[in-house]
Amino acid sequence: MKCITILLLSLLLLLSACAPQATPTTALPAEPQTLTVMTHDSFAVSEDVVKAFESANNAKVVFLQSGDAGAMLNKAILTKEAPLADVLFGIDNTFLSRALEADIYEPYASPALQNISDDFKLDSSNRALPVDYGDVCINYDKKYFKDNSLIVPQSLEDLSKPEYANLLVVENPATSSTGLAFLMATIAAYGEDGYLDYWSKLKANGVVIVDGWETAYYTNFSASSGNGPQPMVVSYGTSPAAEVIFADPPVDDAPTASIASLGSCFRQIEFVGILKGTQQRALAKKFVDFMLGQQFQEDMPLQMFVYPVNPNAALPDEFIKYTQAPEDPATIAPEIIAANRDKWIREWTDAVMK
């Protein structure tokens, strides 16, 4: 009996040794997390830059373009109880206080802020963090002024002189952020008591007013593809660089330049913030850090024609060679803009459009 037991045990051990061994299960990679970023329609970023973030964080970034900055902010405020996105990018200093008063952001003091000048940090609670800046300036057609032996105006006041009659096109501040920025430049220069008198002089001098930047630049401006009747337009200090980069056929020099004299340009700063109610808080923080990091900051100039706020970000050669950056651009505190923006636009409309 003992021999039979030993034989059975030996057989069981043999069968066990021959049986296929179970292999440890390998954990499947987690599905990528989706991060939704609400932006204005002018937002652009290189595909490889986005993929770098996605690969590093096992993420999928979805950009929700939502109109111009004002329309985008309205959408974010109306949906703040059930936010459509995790991150909001593109509110500028003309709308910043409204966004902060609506309490749509949660604070995040990104470590990247230590590299950024305090001049760009307009929210001490770090709900809205600066990402880029640009200057709204008068651009002019260099050929027109040369062919007509006309001196380029050097100040806002010069624009009201008879020799510049009918030569300027601007955007309506009620319908265009560019136009609003130029209105702010005139308020900064002439004050609340004097800016409407200045606009009355521009109106008497034949200033042309259109709804938006695209019409002003591509239809009315003489140096653009539209070959329009006005050799001066409210645009950006970086527009001359864009003229070179997108020229077809290529050109060796910009056909346009900016008037960057004292107080004639208004500085716009764009911000990013994490929206309250996000379910992707950790990933949203990483994306904010990424936007302030060198790779994203160096991509922006040739994507959106803005300047990076990170001083370590190198500028493209075209920016260095062809853009005019004002030494002392006009600014108005965001809280003053918030308190008066609608009133200023109404007053301007009554004085200029009627």
Tab-separated table of C-alpha atoms in Angstrom, residues 89 108-123 126 128-133 267-272 287-294 296-298 300 307-313:
chain	number	residue	atom	x	y	z
A	89	PHE	CA	-6.403	80.498	-22.722
A	108	TYR	CA	-2.295	77.964	-9.412
A	109	ALA	CA	1.151	79.399	-8.710
A	110	SER	CA	3.138	77.646	-11.412
A	111	PRO	CA	6.852	77.255	-10.639
A	112	ALA	CA	7.482	78.758	-14.084
A	113	LEU	CA	6.264	82.142	-12.822
A	114	GLN	CA	9.629	82.739	-11.169
A	115	ASN	CA	11.131	83.319	-14.635
A	116	ILE	CA	8.523	85.876	-15.714
A	117	SER	CA	8.713	89.629	-15.210
A	118	ASP	CA	6.337	91.123	-12.666
A	119	ASP	CA	5.224	93.565	-15.379
A	120	PHE	CA	3.153	90.764	-16.918
A	121	LYS	CA	1.665	89.445	-13.664
A	122	LEU	CA	-1.606	91.333	-13.338
A	123	ASP	CA	-3.370	88.872	-11.011
A	126	ASN	CA	-2.372	83.590	-9.693
A	128	ALA	CA	-4.723	84.053	-14.548
A	129	LEU	CA	-1.096	83.527	-15.522
A	130	PRO	CA	0.599	85.528	-18.323
A	131	VAL	CA	1.596	83.602	-21.455
A	132	ASP	CA	2.333	86.117	-24.212
A	133	TYR	CA	2.127	89.769	-25.150
A	267	ARG	CA	0.154	96.459	-24.999
A	268	GLN	CA	-2.041	93.352	-24.876
A	269	ILE	CA	-1.134	90.499	-22.515
A	270	GLU	CA	-2.834	87.100	-22.833
A	271	PHE	CA	-3.430	84.778	-19.896
A	272	VAL	CA	-4.105	81.135	-19.132
A	287	PHE	CA	-0.364	72.032	-19.209
A	288	VAL	CA	-0.093	75.502	-17.674
A	289	ASP	CA	3.536	74.728	-16.791
A	290	PHE	CA	4.039	73.534	-20.369
A	291	MET	CA	2.608	76.754	-21.846
A	292	LEU	CA	5.059	78.784	-19.780
A	293	GLY	CA	7.956	76.479	-20.643
A	294	GLN	CA	10.582	77.121	-23.277
A	296	PHE	CA	5.811	76.222	-26.124
A	297	GLN	CA	7.050	79.781	-25.659
A	298	GLU	CA	9.474	79.495	-28.568
A	300	MET	CA	4.292	80.959	-30.255
A	307	TYR	CA	6.051	87.671	-27.910
A	308	PRO	CA	6.800	85.058	-25.216
A	309	VAL	CA	6.773	86.170	-21.594
A	310	ASN	CA	9.479	83.640	-20.736
A	311	PRO	CA	12.779	85.519	-21.162
A	312	ASN	CA	14.619	82.252	-21.852
A	313	ALA	CA	12.621	81.677	-25.038
